[in-house]
PDB file of C-alpha atoms in Angstrom:
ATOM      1  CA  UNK A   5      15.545  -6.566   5.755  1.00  0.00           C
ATOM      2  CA  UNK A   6      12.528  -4.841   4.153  1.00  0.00           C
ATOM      3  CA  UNK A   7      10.850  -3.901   7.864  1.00  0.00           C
ATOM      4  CA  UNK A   8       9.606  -0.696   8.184  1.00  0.00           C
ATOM      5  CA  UNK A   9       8.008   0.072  12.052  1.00  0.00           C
ATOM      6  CA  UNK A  10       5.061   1.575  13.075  1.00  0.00           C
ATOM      7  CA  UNK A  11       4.171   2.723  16.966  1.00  0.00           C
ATOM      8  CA  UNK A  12       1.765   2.869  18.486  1.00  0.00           C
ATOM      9  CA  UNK A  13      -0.527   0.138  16.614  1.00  0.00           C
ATOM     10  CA  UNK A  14      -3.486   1.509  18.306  1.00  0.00           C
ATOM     11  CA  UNK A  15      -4.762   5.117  19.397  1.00  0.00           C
ATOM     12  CA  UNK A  16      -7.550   6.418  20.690  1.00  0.00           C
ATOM     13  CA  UNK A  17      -7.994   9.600  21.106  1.00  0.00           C
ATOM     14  CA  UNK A  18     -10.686  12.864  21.767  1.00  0.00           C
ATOM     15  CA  UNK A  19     -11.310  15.793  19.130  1.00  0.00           C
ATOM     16  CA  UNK A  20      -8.859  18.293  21.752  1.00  0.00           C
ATOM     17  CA  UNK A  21      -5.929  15.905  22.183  1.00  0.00           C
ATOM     18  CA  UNK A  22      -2.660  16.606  20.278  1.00  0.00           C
ATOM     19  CA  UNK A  23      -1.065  12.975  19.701  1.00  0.00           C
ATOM     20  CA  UNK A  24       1.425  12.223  17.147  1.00  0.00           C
ATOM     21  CA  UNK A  25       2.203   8.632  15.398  1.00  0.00           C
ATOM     22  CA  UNK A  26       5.772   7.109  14.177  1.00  0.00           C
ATOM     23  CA  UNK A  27       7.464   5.537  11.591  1.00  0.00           C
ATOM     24  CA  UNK A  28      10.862   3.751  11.163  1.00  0.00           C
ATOM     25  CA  UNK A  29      12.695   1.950   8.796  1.00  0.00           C
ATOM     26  CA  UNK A  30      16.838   1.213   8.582  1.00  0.00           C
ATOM     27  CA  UNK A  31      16.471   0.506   4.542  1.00  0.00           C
ATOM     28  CA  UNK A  32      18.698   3.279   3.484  1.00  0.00           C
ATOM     29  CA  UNK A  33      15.589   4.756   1.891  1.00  0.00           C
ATOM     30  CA  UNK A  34      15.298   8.117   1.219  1.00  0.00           C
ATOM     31  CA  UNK A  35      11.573   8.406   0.410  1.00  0.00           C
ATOM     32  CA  UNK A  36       8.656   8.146   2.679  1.00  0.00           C
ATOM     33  CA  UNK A  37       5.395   8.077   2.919  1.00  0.00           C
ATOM     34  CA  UNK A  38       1.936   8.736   4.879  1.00  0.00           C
ATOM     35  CA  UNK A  39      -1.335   6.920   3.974  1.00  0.00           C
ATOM     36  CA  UNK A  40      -4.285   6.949   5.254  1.00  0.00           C
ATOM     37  CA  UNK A  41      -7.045   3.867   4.766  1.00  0.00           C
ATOM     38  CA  UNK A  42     -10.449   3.778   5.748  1.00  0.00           C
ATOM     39  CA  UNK A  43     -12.118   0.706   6.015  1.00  0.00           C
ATOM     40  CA  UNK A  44     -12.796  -1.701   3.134  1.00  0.00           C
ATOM     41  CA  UNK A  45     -11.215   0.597   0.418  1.00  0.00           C
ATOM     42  CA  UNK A  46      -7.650   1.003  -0.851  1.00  0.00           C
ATOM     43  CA  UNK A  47      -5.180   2.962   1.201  1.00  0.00           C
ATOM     44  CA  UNK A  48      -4.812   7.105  -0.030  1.00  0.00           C
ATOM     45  CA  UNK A  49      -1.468   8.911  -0.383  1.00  0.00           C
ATOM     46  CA  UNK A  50      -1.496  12.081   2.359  1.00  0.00           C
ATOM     47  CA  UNK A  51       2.251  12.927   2.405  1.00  0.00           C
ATOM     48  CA  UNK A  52       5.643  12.262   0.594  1.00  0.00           C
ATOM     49  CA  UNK A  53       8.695  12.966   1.716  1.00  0.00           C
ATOM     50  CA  UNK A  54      11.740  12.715  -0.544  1.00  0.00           C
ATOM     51  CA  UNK A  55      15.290  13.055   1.223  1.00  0.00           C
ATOM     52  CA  UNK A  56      14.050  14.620   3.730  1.00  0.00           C
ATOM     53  CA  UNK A  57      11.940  17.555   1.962  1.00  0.00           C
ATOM     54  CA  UNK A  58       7.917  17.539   1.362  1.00  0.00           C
ATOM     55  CA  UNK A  59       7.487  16.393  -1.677  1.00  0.00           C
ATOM     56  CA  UNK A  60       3.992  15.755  -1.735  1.00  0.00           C
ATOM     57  CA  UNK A  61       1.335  16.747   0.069  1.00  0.00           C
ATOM     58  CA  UNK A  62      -2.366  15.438  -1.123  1.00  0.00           C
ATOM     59  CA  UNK A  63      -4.378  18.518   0.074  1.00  0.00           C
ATOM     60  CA  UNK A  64      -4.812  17.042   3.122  1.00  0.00           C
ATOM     61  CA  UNK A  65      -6.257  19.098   6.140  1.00  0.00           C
ATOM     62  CA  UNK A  66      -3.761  21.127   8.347  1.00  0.00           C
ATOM     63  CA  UNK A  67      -5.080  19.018  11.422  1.00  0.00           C
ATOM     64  CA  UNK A  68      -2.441  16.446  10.212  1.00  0.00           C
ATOM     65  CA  UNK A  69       1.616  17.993   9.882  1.00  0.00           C
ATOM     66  CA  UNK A  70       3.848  15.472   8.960  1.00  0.00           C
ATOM     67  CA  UNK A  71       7.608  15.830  10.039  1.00  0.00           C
ATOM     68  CA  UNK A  72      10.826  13.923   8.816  1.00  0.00           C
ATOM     69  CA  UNK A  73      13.737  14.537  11.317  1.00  0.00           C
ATOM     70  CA  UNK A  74      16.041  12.496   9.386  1.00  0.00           C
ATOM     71  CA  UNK A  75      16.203  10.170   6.709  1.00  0.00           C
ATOM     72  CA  UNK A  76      15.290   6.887   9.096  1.00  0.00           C
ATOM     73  CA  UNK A  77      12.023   8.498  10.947  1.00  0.00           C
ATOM     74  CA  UNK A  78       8.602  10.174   9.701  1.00  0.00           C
ATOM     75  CA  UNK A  79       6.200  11.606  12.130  1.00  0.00           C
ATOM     76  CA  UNK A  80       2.400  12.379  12.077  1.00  0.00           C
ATOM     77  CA  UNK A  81       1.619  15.151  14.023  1.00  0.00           C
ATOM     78  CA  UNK A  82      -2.623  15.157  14.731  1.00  0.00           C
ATOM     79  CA  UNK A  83      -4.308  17.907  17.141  1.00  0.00           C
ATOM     80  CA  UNK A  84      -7.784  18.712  16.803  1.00  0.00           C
ATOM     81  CA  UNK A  85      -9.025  15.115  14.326  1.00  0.00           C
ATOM     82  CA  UNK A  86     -12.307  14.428  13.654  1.00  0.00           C
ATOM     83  CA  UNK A  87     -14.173  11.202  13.704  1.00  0.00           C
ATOM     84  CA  UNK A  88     -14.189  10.916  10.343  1.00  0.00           C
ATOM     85  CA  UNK A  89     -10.143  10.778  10.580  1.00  0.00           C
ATOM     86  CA  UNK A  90     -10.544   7.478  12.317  1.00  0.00           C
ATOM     87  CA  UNK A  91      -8.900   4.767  10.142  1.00  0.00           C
ATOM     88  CA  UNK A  92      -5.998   2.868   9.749  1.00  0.00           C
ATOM     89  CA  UNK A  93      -2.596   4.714   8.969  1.00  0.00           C
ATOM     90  CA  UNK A  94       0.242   3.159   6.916  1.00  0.00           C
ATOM     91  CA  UNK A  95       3.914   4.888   6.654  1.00  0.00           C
ATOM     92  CA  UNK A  96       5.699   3.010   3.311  1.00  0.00           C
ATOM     93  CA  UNK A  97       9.289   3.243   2.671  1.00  0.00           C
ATOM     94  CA  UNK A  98      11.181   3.217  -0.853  1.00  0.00           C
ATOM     95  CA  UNK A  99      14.616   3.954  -2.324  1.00  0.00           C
ATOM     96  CA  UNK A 100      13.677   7.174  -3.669  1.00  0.00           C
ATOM     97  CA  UNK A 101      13.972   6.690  -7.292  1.00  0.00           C
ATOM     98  CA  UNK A 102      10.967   9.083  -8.393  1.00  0.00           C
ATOM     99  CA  UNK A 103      11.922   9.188 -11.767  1.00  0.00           C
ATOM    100  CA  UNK A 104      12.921   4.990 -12.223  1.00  0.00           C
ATOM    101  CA  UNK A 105       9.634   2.033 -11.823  1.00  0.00           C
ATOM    102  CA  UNK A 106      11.688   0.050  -9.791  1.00  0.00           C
ATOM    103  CA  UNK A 107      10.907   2.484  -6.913  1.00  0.00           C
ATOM    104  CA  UNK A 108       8.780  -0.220  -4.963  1.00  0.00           C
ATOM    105  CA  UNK A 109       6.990   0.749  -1.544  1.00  0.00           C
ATOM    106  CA  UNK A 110       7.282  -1.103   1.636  1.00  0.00           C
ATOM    107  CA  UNK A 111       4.559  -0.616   4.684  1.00  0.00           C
ATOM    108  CA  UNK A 112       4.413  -1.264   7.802  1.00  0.00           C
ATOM    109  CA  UNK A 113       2.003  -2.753   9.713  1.00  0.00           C
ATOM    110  CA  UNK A 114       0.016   0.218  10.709  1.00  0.00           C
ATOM    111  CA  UNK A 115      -1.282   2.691  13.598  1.00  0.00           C
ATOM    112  CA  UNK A 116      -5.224   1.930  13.805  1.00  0.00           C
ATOM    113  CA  UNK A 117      -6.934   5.460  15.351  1.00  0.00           C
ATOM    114  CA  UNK A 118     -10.227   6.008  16.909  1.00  0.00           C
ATOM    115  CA  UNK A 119     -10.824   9.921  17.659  1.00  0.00           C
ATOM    116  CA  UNK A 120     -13.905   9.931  20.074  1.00  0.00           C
TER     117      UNK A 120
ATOM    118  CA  UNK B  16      -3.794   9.034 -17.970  1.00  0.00           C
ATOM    119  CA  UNK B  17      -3.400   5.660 -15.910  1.00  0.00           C
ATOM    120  CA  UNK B  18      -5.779   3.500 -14.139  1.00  0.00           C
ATOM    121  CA  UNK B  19      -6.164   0.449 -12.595  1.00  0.00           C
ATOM    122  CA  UNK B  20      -9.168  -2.072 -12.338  1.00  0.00           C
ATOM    123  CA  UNK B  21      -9.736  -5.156 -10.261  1.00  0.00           C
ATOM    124  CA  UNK B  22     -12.160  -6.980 -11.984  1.00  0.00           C
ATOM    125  CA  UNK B  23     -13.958  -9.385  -8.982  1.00  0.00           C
ATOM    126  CA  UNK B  24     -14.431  -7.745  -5.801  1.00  0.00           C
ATOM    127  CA  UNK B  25     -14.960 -10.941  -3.892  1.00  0.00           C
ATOM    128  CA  UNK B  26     -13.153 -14.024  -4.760  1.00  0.00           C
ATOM    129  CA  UNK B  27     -14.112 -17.293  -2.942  1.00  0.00           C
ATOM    130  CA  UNK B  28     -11.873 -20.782  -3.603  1.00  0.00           C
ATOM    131  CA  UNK B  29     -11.435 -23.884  -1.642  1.00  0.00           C
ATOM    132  CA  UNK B  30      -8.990 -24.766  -0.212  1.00  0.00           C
ATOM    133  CA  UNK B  31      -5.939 -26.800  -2.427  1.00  0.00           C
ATOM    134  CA  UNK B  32      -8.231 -24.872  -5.941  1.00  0.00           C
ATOM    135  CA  UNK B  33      -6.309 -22.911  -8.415  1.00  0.00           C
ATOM    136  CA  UNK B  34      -6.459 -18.628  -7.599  1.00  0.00           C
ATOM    137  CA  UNK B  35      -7.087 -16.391 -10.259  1.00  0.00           C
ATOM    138  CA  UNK B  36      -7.853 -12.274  -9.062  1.00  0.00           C
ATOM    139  CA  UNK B  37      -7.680 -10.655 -12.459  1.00  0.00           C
ATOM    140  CA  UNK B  38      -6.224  -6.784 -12.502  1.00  0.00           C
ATOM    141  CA  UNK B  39      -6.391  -4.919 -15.903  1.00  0.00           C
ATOM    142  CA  UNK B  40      -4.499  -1.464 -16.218  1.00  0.00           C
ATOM    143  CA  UNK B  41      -4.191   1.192 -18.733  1.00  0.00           C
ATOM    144  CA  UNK B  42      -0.935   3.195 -18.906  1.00  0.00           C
ATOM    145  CA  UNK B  43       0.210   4.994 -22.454  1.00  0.00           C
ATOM    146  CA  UNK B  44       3.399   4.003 -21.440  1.00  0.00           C
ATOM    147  CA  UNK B  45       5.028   0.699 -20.303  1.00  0.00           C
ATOM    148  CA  UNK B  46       3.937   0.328 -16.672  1.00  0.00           C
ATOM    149  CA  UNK B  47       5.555  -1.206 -13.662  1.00  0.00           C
ATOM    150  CA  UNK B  48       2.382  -2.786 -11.830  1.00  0.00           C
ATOM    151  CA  UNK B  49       2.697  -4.388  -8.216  1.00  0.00           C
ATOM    152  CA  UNK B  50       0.469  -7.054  -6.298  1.00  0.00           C
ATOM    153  CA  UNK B  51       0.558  -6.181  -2.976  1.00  0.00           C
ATOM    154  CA  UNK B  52      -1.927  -8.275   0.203  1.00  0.00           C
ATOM    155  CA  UNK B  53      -3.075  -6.774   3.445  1.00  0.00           C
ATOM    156  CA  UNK B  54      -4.411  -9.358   6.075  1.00  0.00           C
ATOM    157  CA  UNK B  55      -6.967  -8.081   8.370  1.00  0.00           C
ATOM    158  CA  UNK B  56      -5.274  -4.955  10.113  1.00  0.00           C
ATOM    159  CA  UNK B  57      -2.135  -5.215   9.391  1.00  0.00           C
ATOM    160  CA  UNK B  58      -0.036  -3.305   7.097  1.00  0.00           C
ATOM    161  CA  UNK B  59       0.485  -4.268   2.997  1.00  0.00           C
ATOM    162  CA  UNK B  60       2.758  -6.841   1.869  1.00  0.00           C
ATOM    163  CA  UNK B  61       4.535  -7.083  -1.340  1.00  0.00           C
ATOM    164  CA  UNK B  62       3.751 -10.103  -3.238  1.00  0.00           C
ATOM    165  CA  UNK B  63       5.850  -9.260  -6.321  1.00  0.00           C
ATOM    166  CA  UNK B  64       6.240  -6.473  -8.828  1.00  0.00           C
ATOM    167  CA  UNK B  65       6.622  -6.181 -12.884  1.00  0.00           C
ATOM    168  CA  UNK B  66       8.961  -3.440 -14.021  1.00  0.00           C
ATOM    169  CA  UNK B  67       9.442  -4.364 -17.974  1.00  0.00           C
ATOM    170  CA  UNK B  68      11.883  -7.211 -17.355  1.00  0.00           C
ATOM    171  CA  UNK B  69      10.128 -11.218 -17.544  1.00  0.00           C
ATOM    172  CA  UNK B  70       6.535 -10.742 -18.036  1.00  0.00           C
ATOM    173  CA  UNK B  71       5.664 -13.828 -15.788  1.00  0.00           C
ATOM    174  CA  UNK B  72       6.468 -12.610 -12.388  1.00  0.00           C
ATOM    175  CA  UNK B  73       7.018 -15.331  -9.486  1.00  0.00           C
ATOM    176  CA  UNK B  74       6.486 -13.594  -5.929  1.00  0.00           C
ATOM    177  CA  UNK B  75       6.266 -15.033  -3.007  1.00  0.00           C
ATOM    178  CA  UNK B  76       4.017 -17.821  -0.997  1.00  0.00           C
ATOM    179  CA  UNK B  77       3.558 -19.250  -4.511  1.00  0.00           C
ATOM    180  CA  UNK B  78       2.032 -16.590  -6.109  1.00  0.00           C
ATOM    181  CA  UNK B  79       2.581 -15.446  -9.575  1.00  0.00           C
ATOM    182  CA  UNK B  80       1.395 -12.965 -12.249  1.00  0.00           C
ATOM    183  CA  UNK B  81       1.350 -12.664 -16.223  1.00  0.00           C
ATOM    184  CA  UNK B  82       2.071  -9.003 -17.824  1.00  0.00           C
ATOM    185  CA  UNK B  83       0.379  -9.072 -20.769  1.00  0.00           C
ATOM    186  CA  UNK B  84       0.053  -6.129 -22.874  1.00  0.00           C
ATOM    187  CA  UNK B  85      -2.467  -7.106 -26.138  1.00  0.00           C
ATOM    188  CA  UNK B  86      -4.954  -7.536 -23.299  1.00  0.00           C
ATOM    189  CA  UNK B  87      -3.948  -4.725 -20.619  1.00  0.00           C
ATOM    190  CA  UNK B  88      -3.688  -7.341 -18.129  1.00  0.00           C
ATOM    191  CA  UNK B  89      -2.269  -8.471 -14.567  1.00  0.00           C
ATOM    192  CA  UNK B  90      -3.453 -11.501 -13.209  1.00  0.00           C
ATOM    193  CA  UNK B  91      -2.147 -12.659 -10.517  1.00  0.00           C
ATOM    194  CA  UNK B  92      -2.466 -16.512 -10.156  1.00  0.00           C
ATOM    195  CA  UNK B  93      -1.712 -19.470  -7.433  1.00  0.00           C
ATOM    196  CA  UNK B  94      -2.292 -23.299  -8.248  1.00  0.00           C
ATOM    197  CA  UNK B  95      -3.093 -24.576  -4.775  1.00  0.00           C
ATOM    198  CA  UNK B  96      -5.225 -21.991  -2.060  1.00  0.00           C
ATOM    199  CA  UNK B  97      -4.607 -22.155   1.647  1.00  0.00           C
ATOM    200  CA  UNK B  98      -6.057 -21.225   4.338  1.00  0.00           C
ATOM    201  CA  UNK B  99      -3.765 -18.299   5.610  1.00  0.00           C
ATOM    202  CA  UNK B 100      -4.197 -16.977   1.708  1.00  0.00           C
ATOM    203  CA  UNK B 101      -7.668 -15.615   2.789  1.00  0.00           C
ATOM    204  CA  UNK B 102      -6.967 -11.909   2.858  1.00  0.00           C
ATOM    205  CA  UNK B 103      -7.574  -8.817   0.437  1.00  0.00           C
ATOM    206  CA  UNK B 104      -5.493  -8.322  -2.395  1.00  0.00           C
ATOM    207  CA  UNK B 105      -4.323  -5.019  -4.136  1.00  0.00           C
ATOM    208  CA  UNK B 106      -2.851  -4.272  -7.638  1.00  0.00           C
ATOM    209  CA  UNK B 107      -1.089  -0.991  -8.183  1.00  0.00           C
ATOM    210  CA  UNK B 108       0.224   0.696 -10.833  1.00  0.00           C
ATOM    211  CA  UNK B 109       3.078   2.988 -10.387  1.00  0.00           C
ATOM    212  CA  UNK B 110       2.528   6.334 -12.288  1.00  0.00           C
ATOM    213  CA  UNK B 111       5.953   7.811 -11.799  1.00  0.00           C
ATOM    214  CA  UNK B 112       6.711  10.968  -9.007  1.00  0.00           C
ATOM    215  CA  UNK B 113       6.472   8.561  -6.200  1.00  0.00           C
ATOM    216  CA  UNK B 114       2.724   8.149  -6.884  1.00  0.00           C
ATOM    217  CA  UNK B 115       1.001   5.162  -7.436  1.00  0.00           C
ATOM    218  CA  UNK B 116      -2.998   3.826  -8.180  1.00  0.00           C
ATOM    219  CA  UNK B 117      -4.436   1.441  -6.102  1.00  0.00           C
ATOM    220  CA  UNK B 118      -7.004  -0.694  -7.303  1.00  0.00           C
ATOM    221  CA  UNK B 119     -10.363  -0.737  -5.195  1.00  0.00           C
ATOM    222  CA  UNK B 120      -9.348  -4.467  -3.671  1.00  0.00           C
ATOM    223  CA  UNK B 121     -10.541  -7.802  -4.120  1.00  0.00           C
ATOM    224  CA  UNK B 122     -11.244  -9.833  -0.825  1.00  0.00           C
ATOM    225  CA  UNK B 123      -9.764 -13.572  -1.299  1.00  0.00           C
ATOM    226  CA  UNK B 124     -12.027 -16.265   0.450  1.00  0.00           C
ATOM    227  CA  UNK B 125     -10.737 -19.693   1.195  1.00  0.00           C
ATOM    228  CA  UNK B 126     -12.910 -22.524   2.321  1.00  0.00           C
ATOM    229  CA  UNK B 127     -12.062 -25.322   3.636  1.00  0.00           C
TER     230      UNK B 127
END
């Protein structure tokens, strides 16, 4: 099974809400990832997590905190978004093998958001 | 450094025609280089993946690619289009770190 879960699909939401979007997956994989893709263009990395630890984080703004509770579930934390953040956001999934190119990524479907 | 480059932005075939969305990469090192497709909102699937083993790659719903290295390039191929193949197609290369390049995309179009 190569599923990895996104809810909600779609959120809308204003510039003062506080909202936050989830990811799954029950790979045994021990990275995970946060991408956000705007429309028409190619998704960007935001945040990596890597058993359970920030591994990467893109210089993205602190209006977005990520959070990995454990090594099945990755959380997007958003208060205070622009419009401009409206887009599509993909979580991905892999083994964890940073240093090996056999590390492949697995997405799920999305969370589409619209900040008003 | 690394890079990626999808050659066509648009690609339009009809339907039962031969596919052909051409990816060229440059990596000073062997690459592992991915196809992935994303239907219209939904998340990115993997199509298949070449990691230094066969350099013709079969993935899935008949798709294949060709890792050649005298001429930088990833190809990824199909002999017969259909209709649910319409969709925008991505080639990646991974560039180690858990980081990856995306190409900019190349939207398939399939007539009938």
């Amino acid at each position: 099974d190569t599923e990895v879960t996104q809810t909600p699909k779609h959120l809308v939401m204003g510039m003062t809400n506080k909202k936050s979007l989830k990811c799954e997956q029950h790979m045994g994989h021990r990275a995970m990832y946060w991408y956000k893709q705007k429309a028409k263009k190619p998704p960007e990395l935001m945040f990596v997590y890597s058993y359970e630890k920030l591994s990467i984080n893109e210089s993205v703004p602190s209006r977005f905190s990520p959070e990995c509770p454990n090594s099945s579930l990755l959380n997007l934390h958003l208060h205070a978004l622009q419009p401009e953040d409206s887009a599509l956001y993909l979580c991905a999934s892999s083994q964890g093998l940073a240093g090996q190119n056999t590390d492949t990524q697995y997405f799920g479907p999305g969370t589409r958001l619209t900040v008003l | 450094a690394q890079s990626v480059t999808q050659l066509d932005s648009h690609v339009s075939v009809s339907e039962g025609t031969p596919v052909l969305l051409r990816c060229n990469y440059s990596s000073s090192y062997s690459p592992s280089l991915f196809w992935y497709v994303q239907h219209p909102n939904k998340g990115l699937q993997l199509l298949l993946k070449y990691t230094s083993a066969a350099t013709l790659v079969k993935g899935i719903n008949g798709f294949e690619a060709e890792f050649k290295k005298s001429e930088t390039s990833f190809h990824l191929t199909k002999p017969s289009a259909h209709m649910s193949d319409a969709a925008e197609y991505f080639c990646v290369v991974y560039t180690g770190g858990f980081k990856t390049i995306f190409g900019a995309g190349t939207r398939l179009f399939v007539k009938a």
